[in-house]
Coordinates of C-alpha atoms and ligand atoms in Angstrom, one line a residue:
Chain Q
M1 CA 35.5 -4.9 -1.9
A2 CA 32.4 -6.0 -3.7
R3 CA 29.4 -3.8 -3.1
A4 CA 25.9 -5.0 -2.8
A5 CA 24.5 -5.6 -6.2
I6 CA 22.3 -2.8 -7.4
P7 CA 19.2 -4.5 -8.8
G8 CA 18.4 -3.6 -12.4
R9 CA 15.3 -1.8 -13.5
L10 CA 12.1 -3.7 -13.2
A11 CA 11.4 -4.1 -16.9
W12 CA 8.0 -4.1 -18.5
R13 CA 7.3 -7.5 -19.9
V14 CA 4.6 -8.6 -22.4
A15 CA 2.2 -11.0 -20.8
R16 CA -0.4 -13.0 -22.6
L17 CA -3.6 -14.4 -21.1
A18 CA -3.2 -18.1 -20.9
E19 CA -6.1 -19.1 -18.7
A20 CA -9.1 -17.5 -17.2
R21 CA -11.7 -18.6 -14.7
Q22 CA -14.7 -16.8 -13.3
E23 CA -14.4 -16.7 -9.5
T24 CA -17.7 -15.0 -8.7
E25 CA -20.2 -12.9 -10.7
T26 CA -17.9 -9.9 -10.4
A27 CA -14.4 -11.5 -10.2
R28 CA -12.1 -13.4 -12.5
T29 CA -8.8 -15.1 -12.0
L30 CA -6.4 -14.7 -14.9
V31 CA -3.2 -16.6 -15.5
F32 CA -0.6 -15.0 -17.8
D33 CA 2.3 -16.4 -19.8
V34 CA 5.3 -14.2 -19.1
P35 CA 8.6 -15.2 -20.8
D36 CA 11.5 -15.0 -18.3
W37 CA 9.4 -14.2 -15.3
P38 CA 11.8 -14.1 -12.4
G39 CA 9.5 -15.7 -9.8
Q40 CA 7.9 -14.2 -6.7
T41 CA 7.4 -14.4 -2.9
A42 CA 3.9 -15.0 -1.7
G43 CA 2.2 -11.7 -1.0
Q44 CA 3.9 -9.6 -3.7
H45 CA 2.1 -7.7 -6.4
I46 CA 2.8 -6.6 -10.0
D47 CA 2.1 -3.4 -11.9
L48 CA -0.1 -3.9 -15.0
R49 CA -0.1 -1.5 -18.0
L50 CA -2.8 -1.4 -20.7
T51 CA -2.2 0.6 -23.9
A52 CA -5.0 1.6 -26.3
D53 CA -4.5 1.6 -30.1
D54 CA -3.8 5.4 -30.0
G55 CA -1.1 5.1 -27.3
Y56 CA -3.2 6.0 -24.3
T57 CA -2.1 4.0 -21.3
A58 CA -3.4 3.2 -17.8
Q59 CA -1.6 1.4 -14.9
R60 CA -2.8 -0.4 -11.8
S61 CA -1.3 -2.7 -9.2
Y62 CA -2.6 -6.3 -8.7
S63 CA -1.5 -8.9 -6.1
L64 CA -0.3 -12.2 -7.3
S65 CA -2.7 -14.9 -6.1
A66 CA -0.4 -17.8 -6.7
P67 CA 3.2 -18.3 -5.4
D68 CA 4.5 -19.9 -8.6
R69 CA 2.9 -18.4 -11.6
V70 CA 1.6 -15.1 -12.8
E71 CA -2.0 -15.4 -11.6
L72 CA -4.2 -12.3 -10.8
T73 CA -7.6 -12.3 -9.2
V74 CA -9.4 -9.1 -10.2
Q75 CA -12.7 -7.7 -8.9
R76 CA -14.8 -5.7 -11.3
I77 CA -15.3 -2.1 -10.1
A78 CA -18.4 -1.0 -11.9
D79 CA -17.1 2.4 -13.1
G80 CA -13.5 1.4 -13.2
E81 CA -11.1 2.0 -16.0
V82 CA -8.9 -1.1 -15.8
S83 CA -10.7 -3.8 -13.8
P84 CA -13.7 -4.2 -16.2
Y85 CA -11.2 -4.7 -19.0
L86 CA -9.6 -7.6 -17.1
T87 CA -12.8 -9.2 -15.9
D88 CA -15.0 -8.8 -19.1
V89 CA -13.0 -7.9 -22.2
I90 CA -9.5 -9.4 -22.4
G91 CA -9.5 -12.8 -24.2
L92 CA -7.1 -15.7 -24.3
G93 CA -3.9 -14.8 -26.1
D94 CA -4.4 -11.1 -25.6
P95 CA -1.4 -9.1 -24.4
V96 CA -1.0 -6.7 -21.5
E97 CA 2.3 -5.4 -20.0
L98 CA 3.4 -6.0 -16.5
R99 CA 6.4 -5.5 -14.3
G100 CA 7.4 -6.9 -10.9
P101 CA 7.3 -8.6 -8.6
V102 CA 7.0 -5.7 -6.2
G103 CA 6.9 -5.4 -2.5
G104 CA 9.3 -6.8 0.1
W105 CA 7.1 -6.3 3.2
F106 CA 3.6 -7.9 2.8
V107 CA 5.2 -11.3 2.1
W108 CA 5.3 -14.8 3.7
R109 CA 8.1 -17.3 3.3
P110 CA 7.9 -21.0 4.2
G111 CA 10.1 -21.7 7.3
T112 CA 9.1 -18.6 9.2
E113 CA 7.8 -20.9 12.0
R114 CA 5.4 -18.4 13.6
P115 CA 1.7 -19.2 13.4
V116 CA 0.0 -17.0 10.8
L117 CA -3.4 -15.2 10.9
L118 CA -4.7 -14.1 7.5
I119 CA -7.6 -11.7 7.4
A120 CA -9.2 -10.9 4.0
G121 CA -12.0 -8.6 3.0
G122 CA -13.4 -9.4 -0.5
S123 CA -10.8 -9.3 -3.2
G124 CA -8.2 -8.9 -0.4
I125 CA -8.0 -12.7 -0.5
A126 CA -5.7 -12.6 -3.5
P127 CA -2.2 -12.2 -1.9
L128 CA -3.3 -14.3 1.1
M129 CA -4.2 -17.1 -1.3
A130 CA -0.7 -17.0 -2.6
M131 CA 0.5 -17.5 1.0
I132 CA -1.9 -20.4 1.6
R133 CA -0.7 -22.1 -1.5
A134 CA 3.0 -21.4 -0.8
R135 CA 2.5 -23.1 2.6
R136 CA 0.8 -26.1 1.1
R137 CA 3.2 -26.5 -1.8
S138 CA 6.3 -26.4 0.5
G139 CA 4.8 -28.8 3.1
D140 CA 5.5 -26.2 5.7
G141 CA 3.7 -27.1 9.0
T142 CA 3.1 -23.6 10.2
P143 CA -0.5 -23.3 11.4
F144 CA -2.5 -20.9 9.3
T145 CA -5.9 -19.4 10.1
L146 CA -7.9 -17.5 7.4
L147 CA -10.7 -15.2 8.4
Y148 CA -12.4 -14.3 5.2
S149 CA -15.1 -11.6 5.1
V150 CA -17.5 -11.7 2.2
R151 CA -20.9 -10.2 1.6
T152 CA -22.8 -13.3 0.7
P153 CA -22.1 -17.0 0.1
S154 CA -21.7 -16.4 -3.6
D155 CA -19.0 -13.9 -3.1
V156 CA -16.4 -16.4 -1.9
Y157 CA -13.4 -16.5 -4.2
F158 CA -11.5 -19.8 -4.5
A159 CA -14.5 -21.4 -2.8
D160 CA -13.7 -25.1 -3.9
E161 CA -10.1 -24.8 -3.1
L162 CA -10.8 -23.4 0.4
R163 CA -13.3 -26.1 1.1
R164 CA -10.8 -28.9 0.4
P165 CA -9.0 -30.1 3.6
D166 CA -5.5 -28.6 3.9
H167 CA -3.8 -29.8 7.1
G168 CA -3.0 -27.0 9.5
L169 CA -5.2 -24.5 7.7
T170 CA -8.3 -23.3 9.4
V171 CA -10.8 -21.3 7.3
A172 CA -13.5 -19.2 9.0
L173 CA -16.0 -17.2 6.8
V174 CA -17.6 -14.0 8.0
Y175 CA -20.7 -13.0 6.0
T176 CA -21.6 -9.4 6.2
R177 CA -24.9 -9.2 4.3
E178 CA -26.3 -12.7 3.9
A179 CA -25.2 -16.0 5.5
P180 CA -26.1 -19.6 4.4
D181 CA -29.1 -21.1 5.9
G182 CA -28.5 -22.3 9.5
W183 CA -25.2 -20.3 9.8
P184 CA -24.7 -19.7 13.5
R185 CA -23.4 -16.1 13.2
P186 CA -25.9 -13.5 12.0
P187 CA -24.6 -11.5 9.0
G188 CA -22.6 -8.4 10.0
R189 CA -19.2 -6.8 9.8
L190 CA -16.1 -8.3 11.4
A191 CA -16.5 -7.8 15.2
P192 CA -14.4 -8.6 18.3
A193 CA -16.2 -11.8 18.8
D194 CA -14.9 -13.1 15.4
L195 CA -11.4 -12.9 16.8
A196 CA -12.0 -13.9 20.4
H197 CA -10.9 -17.5 19.9
L198 CA -7.7 -16.8 18.1
G199 CA -4.3 -16.9 19.6
L200 CA -2.3 -13.7 20.0
A201 CA 1.1 -15.1 18.9
G202 CA 2.3 -15.0 15.4
D203 CA 2.1 -12.9 12.2
C204 CA -1.0 -11.2 10.9
F205 CA -1.6 -10.3 7.3
V206 CA -4.6 -8.1 6.6
C207 CA -5.7 -7.3 3.1
G208 CA -8.7 -5.7 1.5
P209 CA -10.4 -2.3 1.0
T210 CA -9.1 0.5 3.2
G211 CA -12.1 0.6 5.5
F212 CA -12.0 -3.1 6.1
V213 CA -8.2 -3.1 6.7
E214 CA -8.4 -0.2 9.2
A215 CA -11.2 -1.9 11.1
A216 CA -9.6 -5.3 11.2
A217 CA -6.1 -4.0 12.2
D218 CA -7.7 -1.9 15.0
L219 CA -9.5 -5.0 16.3
L220 CA -6.2 -6.9 16.3
V221 CA -4.4 -4.1 18.2
A222 CA -7.3 -3.8 20.7
R223 CA -7.0 -7.5 21.4
G224 CA -3.3 -7.1 22.2
H225 CA -1.7 -8.2 19.0
D226 CA 1.8 -6.7 18.7
P227 CA 1.3 -3.9 16.0
R228 CA 4.7 -4.8 14.6
R229 CA 3.5 -8.2 13.7
I230 CA 0.5 -6.9 11.8
R231 CA 1.2 -6.3 8.1
T232 CA -1.4 -4.6 6.0
E233 CA -2.1 -4.2 2.2
R234 CA -4.8 -1.7 1.3
F235 CA -6.4 -2.0 -2.2
G236 CA -7.8 1.5 -2.7
Chain N
M1 CA 4.2 3.0 -27.9
G2 CA 3.9 -0.2 -25.9
I3 CA 2.0 -3.4 -26.8
V4 CA -1.6 -2.7 -27.6
S5 CA -4.2 -4.5 -25.6
P6 CA -7.1 -5.2 -28.0
G7 CA -10.4 -3.8 -26.9
F8 CA -8.9 -1.4 -24.3
H9 CA -10.0 2.1 -24.8
G10 CA -9.6 3.6 -21.3
R11 CA -11.4 6.5 -19.8
R12 CA -9.8 9.6 -21.0
R13 CA -9.3 12.0 -18.2
K14 CA -9.3 15.7 -19.1
S15 CA -6.5 16.4 -16.8
A16 CA -4.2 13.5 -17.8
A17 CA -1.7 16.0 -19.2
E18 CA -1.1 17.5 -15.7
L19 CA -0.3 14.1 -14.1
P20 CA 3.1 12.4 -13.8
P21 CA 3.5 9.3 -16.0
G22 CA 1.4 6.3 -15.0
Q23 CA -0.8 8.2 -12.6
Y24 CA -4.6 8.5 -12.6
L25 CA -6.7 11.1 -11.0
T26 CA -8.8 10.3 -7.9
N27 CA -11.2 12.4 -5.9
D28 CA -11.1 10.0 -2.9
F29 CA -8.3 10.0 -0.5
P30 CA -7.0 6.4 -0.4
V31 CA -4.9 5.2 2.5
L32 CA -1.6 3.4 2.2
S33 CA 0.3 2.1 5.3
A34 CA 2.2 -1.0 6.0
G35 CA 0.5 -1.8 9.4
P36 CA -2.2 -0.7 11.8
T37 CA -2.8 3.0 12.4
P38 CA -1.0 4.2 15.6
R39 CA -3.3 6.2 17.8
M40 CA -1.3 9.1 19.4
R41 CA -2.6 11.7 21.8
E42 CA -1.5 15.3 21.0
D43 CA -0.4 15.7 24.7
D44 CA 2.0 12.8 24.2
W45 CA 3.2 14.0 20.8
E46 CA 6.7 15.3 20.4
F47 CA 8.8 16.2 17.3
T48 CA 12.6 16.0 17.4
V49 CA 15.3 17.0 15.0
T50 CA 18.6 15.2 15.8
T51 CA 21.7 16.5 14.1
E52 CA 24.7 14.4 12.9
T53 CA 26.5 15.4 16.1
G54 CA 23.7 14.1 18.3
R55 CA 22.3 17.5 19.2
E56 CA 18.5 17.4 19.7
H57 CA 15.9 20.0 19.1
R58 CA 12.5 19.2 20.5
W59 CA 9.0 20.6 20.2
T60 CA 5.9 19.6 22.2
W61 CA 2.5 19.9 20.5
R62 CA 2.0 23.3 22.0
E63 CA 5.4 24.5 21.0
F64 CA 4.8 23.2 17.5
L65 CA 1.4 25.0 17.2
D66 CA 3.1 28.2 18.2
L67 CA 5.3 28.2 15.2
P68 CA 4.1 30.3 12.2
A69 CA 1.5 28.3 10.3
E70 CA 1.4 28.0 6.5
T71 CA -1.5 26.7 4.3
P72 CA 0.0 24.9 1.3
T73 CA -2.3 23.8 -1.5
V74 CA -0.4 21.0 -3.4
D75 CA -0.9 18.1 -5.8
I76 CA 0.1 14.7 -4.3
H77 CA 1.1 11.5 -6.1
C78 CA 1.0 8.0 -4.6
V79 CA 3.3 5.3 -5.9
T80 CA 0.2 3.0 -6.1
K81 CA -0.8 5.2 -9.1
W82 CA -3.4 7.7 -7.8
S83 CA -2.9 11.4 -7.8
K84 CA -5.0 14.0 -6.1
L85 CA -4.9 17.7 -7.1
A86 CA -5.0 20.9 -5.1
T87 CA -5.1 19.3 -1.7
E88 CA -5.3 21.8 1.2
W89 CA -3.1 21.5 4.3
E90 CA -2.1 23.5 7.3
G91 CA 1.2 23.2 9.2
V92 CA 4.7 24.4 9.8
S93 CA 7.3 24.7 7.2
L94 CA 10.5 22.7 7.7
D95 CA 12.4 25.9 7.1
A96 CA 10.9 27.2 10.4
L97 CA 11.7 24.0 12.2
L98 CA 15.3 23.8 10.9
A99 CA 16.0 27.6 11.2
D100 CA 18.1 27.2 14.4
V101 CA 19.5 23.8 13.6
E102 CA 23.2 23.8 12.8
T103 CA 24.2 20.9 10.4
E104 CA 26.5 19.8 7.7
A105 CA 24.4 16.8 6.9
D106 CA 23.2 16.0 3.4
F107 CA 20.6 13.4 4.3
A108 CA 17.5 13.1 6.5
L109 CA 15.9 9.9 7.9
V110 CA 12.4 10.7 9.0
H111 CA 10.9 8.4 11.7
S112 CA 7.3 8.0 12.8
Y113 CA 5.3 6.7 15.7
G114 CA 4.7 3.0 14.9
G115 CA 8.2 2.5 13.5
Y116 CA 7.9 3.7 9.9
T117 CA 11.0 5.5 8.4
T118 CA 11.7 7.2 5.1
N119 CA 14.8 8.9 3.8
L120 CA 15.4 11.9 1.5
P121 CA 18.1 14.5 0.9
L122 CA 18.0 17.3 3.3
A123 CA 17.9 19.7 0.3
D124 CA 14.4 18.4 -0.5
L125 CA 13.1 19.4 3.0
V126 CA 14.0 23.0 2.8
E127 CA 13.2 26.2 0.8
G128 CA 9.5 25.9 0.9
Q129 CA 9.3 22.3 -0.3
A130 CA 8.2 20.5 2.9
W131 CA 5.9 20.9 6.0
I132 CA 4.8 19.1 9.1
V133 CA 1.0 19.4 8.7
H134 CA -1.7 18.8 11.2
R135 CA -4.8 19.9 9.4
Y136 CA -6.3 18.7 6.0
N137 CA -9.2 20.3 4.2
G138 CA -9.9 22.6 7.1
E139 CA -10.1 19.8 9.7
E140 CA -7.8 18.0 12.1
L141 CA -5.8 15.3 10.2
A142 CA -7.4 11.9 10.7
P143 CA -5.3 9.2 12.2
E144 CA -5.4 7.0 9.1
H145 CA -4.0 10.0 7.1
G146 CA -1.2 10.5 9.6
G147 CA -2.8 12.5 12.4
P148 CA -1.9 14.2 14.7
A149 CA 0.8 15.3 12.3
R150 CA 2.5 14.1 9.2
L151 CA 5.3 15.2 6.9
L152 CA 4.2 16.7 3.6
V153 CA 6.8 16.6 0.7
P154 CA 4.5 16.8 -2.3
H155 CA 7.2 16.9 -5.0
L156 CA 8.1 13.3 -4.1
Y157 CA 5.9 10.1 -4.1
F158 CA 3.6 10.3 -1.1
W159 CA 5.3 7.5 0.8
K160 CA 8.0 10.1 1.6
S161 CA 5.4 12.2 3.4
A162 CA 5.6 10.1 6.5
K163 CA 2.5 9.8 8.6
W164 CA 2.5 10.0 12.4
V165 CA 5.8 11.8 12.1
H166 CA 7.9 11.8 15.3
G167 CA 11.2 13.2 14.2
I168 CA 14.0 13.6 11.7
R169 CA 17.6 12.4 12.0
L170 CA 20.1 14.4 10.0
L171 CA 22.8 12.2 8.6
T172 CA 26.1 12.5 6.7
D173 CA 25.4 9.3 4.8
D174 CA 22.2 8.2 3.1
E175 CA 20.3 5.5 5.0
P176 CA 17.4 3.7 3.4
G177 CA 14.0 3.9 5.1
F178 CA 11.2 1.4 5.3
W179 CA 10.0 1.2 1.6
E180 CA 13.4 2.2 0.3
S181 CA 14.7 -1.0 1.9
A182 CA 11.8 -3.1 0.3
G183 CA 12.6 -2.4 -3.3
Y184 CA 11.2 1.1 -3.7
H185 CA 13.2 4.0 -5.2
D186 CA 15.6 5.9 -3.0
Y187 CA 14.5 9.3 -4.2
G188 CA 11.0 8.8 -5.7
D189 CA 10.4 11.7 -8.2
P190 CA 7.0 11.1 -9.7
W191 CA 7.7 13.1 -12.8
R192 CA 10.6 10.7 -13.6
E193 CA 8.4 7.7 -12.5
Q194 CA 11.0 6.6 -9.9
R195 CA 8.8 4.0 -8.3
Y196 CA 11.2 1.1 -7.8
Q197 CA 14.9 0.6 -7.4
G198 CA 16.6 1.0 -10.7
D199 CA 13.8 3.2 -12.3
Ligands
FAD301 C1 -0.8 -3.2 -3.9 C2 -2.1 -3.3 -4.5 C3 -2.7 -4.5 -4.8 C4 -3.9 -4.7 -5.4 N1 -4.4 -6.0 -5.7 C5 -5.6 -6.1 -6.2 C6 -6.1 -7.4 -6.5 O1 -5.4 -8.5 -6.3 N2 -7.3 -7.5 -7.0 C7 -8.1 -6.4 -7.3 O2 -9.2 -6.6 -7.8 N3 -7.7 -5.2 -7.0 C8 -6.4 -5.0 -6.5 N4 -6.0 -3.7 -6.2 C9 -6.8 -2.6 -6.7 C10 -6.4 -2.2 -8.2 O3 -5.1 -1.7 -8.2 C11 -7.4 -1.1 -8.7 O4 -7.4 0.0 -7.9 C12 -8.8 -1.6 -9.0 O5 -8.8 -2.8 -9.9 C13 -9.7 -0.5 -9.5 O6 -9.1 0.0 -10.7 P1 -10.1 0.5 -11.9 O7 -9.2 1.1 -13.0 O8 -11.0 -0.6 -12.3 O9 -10.9 1.6 -11.2 P2 -10.6 3.2 -11.2 O10 -10.9 3.7 -12.5 O11 -9.3 3.4 -10.7 O12 -11.6 3.7 -10.1 C14 -13.0 3.8 -10.4 C15 -13.8 4.1 -9.1 O13 -13.7 3.0 -8.2 C16 -13.1 3.3 -7.0 N5 -12.2 2.2 -6.6 C17 -10.9 2.0 -6.9 N6 -10.5 0.9 -6.4 C18 -11.5 0.3 -5.7 C19 -11.6 -0.9 -4.9 N7 -10.6 -1.8 -4.8 N8 -12.8 -1.1 -4.3 C20 -13.9 -0.3 -4.5 N9 -13.8 0.9 -5.2 C21 -12.6 1.1 -5.8 C22 -12.3 4.6 -7.3 O14 -12.1 5.3 -6.1 C23 -13.1 5.2 -8.3 O15 -14.2 6.0 -7.7 C24 -4.7 -3.6 -5.7 C25 -4.2 -2.3 -5.3 C26 -3.0 -2.2 -4.7 C27 -2.5 -0.8 -4.4

């Protein structure tokens, strides 16, 4: 009898920066060329490794923000070791090492047929953007709602893309510090009222800093969402 | 040495030598869970050990607190790369909980309130290597860190230290848990960097 195939080791691959775009003042989207990249499911992440010229290394995890290429969206953490290198230092053609894709739980696949609620806090939009793009690319008709919490209007990642009409996708922004002029909701943290109009059926994906994810997941459970249908990814 | 990323210098940590490969030191206590935090009342809490023959051993919260307490100070290593040194816990050794359990099993599947599971060899739960802890840093264990009580198996990656622990099933055959079914390593030794299947 054939046994289930044992997957091979997730090998480190050399990735070269092919494209970079400033998302906001503190965040950058980076696209890497990775020979023989095996592909990914929307929501998965990679491990990235940097090596200094004396052999010192540092590793961190980053979500893939696209479903079909090695694209990362990184927020600069002011006193961070790895993120400032990715947002401010690395240049086109420079190599890093990465391995993946990793994670078989915080993923969305076209054809799942249940409505989807995405809740992002800040850079937590990255893996959710991969899901939004996977849905659009596959022509999947599943209704998606994105609730995206940002500090100010200039902190919205993928702002142009999220503004473009995408049939079946509803985007609602929640500003926590400063809202655009005339915005009906006063700035403030995600609150029960922000979820009041949303349906209870379907799958929820919540991603962002731990405090945000805890608060958002608690709000969902309090509203009566089935906890087993709430998947979370915490960034730190 | 791997490929050098030009212009990367890194922040040298004094203690890097004490850390498993690929880990960095944090003073925070990050949270990793796959879903919402279950909220359990201690009065409703129960811990069960079920043997391979189906025999059940049960403890209520009160009965659990009556067992001899230990205060392990241990280093913990999360697969998401952070390590935290000399963390202080209080709880009951698995040796005490398993003292009257008769079993021939080689494996354990730990299960939690909220549905989480994780598997490990039974040998890794005994001989002073594992505890069910209910206090951290002199205080009640916070729900997001696994309160009322969690498993603590510090010599393996921290996902093995199941939060909101509810019970342990002793098994003759290994059965993968939640992350172990989702591409993570079956055993998870941080010193051998066993993060993912095949590592
Ligand atoms: C599965 C997973 C996916 C992730 N995906 C992304 C992603 O898509 N984009 C992204 O930008 N980050 C992501 N992260 C976070 C990322 O791995 C790093 O933690 C982050 O870039 C900081 O690393 P650093 O080396 O710059 O900072 P470090 O040197 O590690 O930390 C410096 C200081 O900043 C604090 N800190 C660490 N992380 C954060 C944070 N996220 N917010 C605020 N403070 C922090 C630390 O506690 C420390 O005090 C992800 C993390 C995980 C576990």
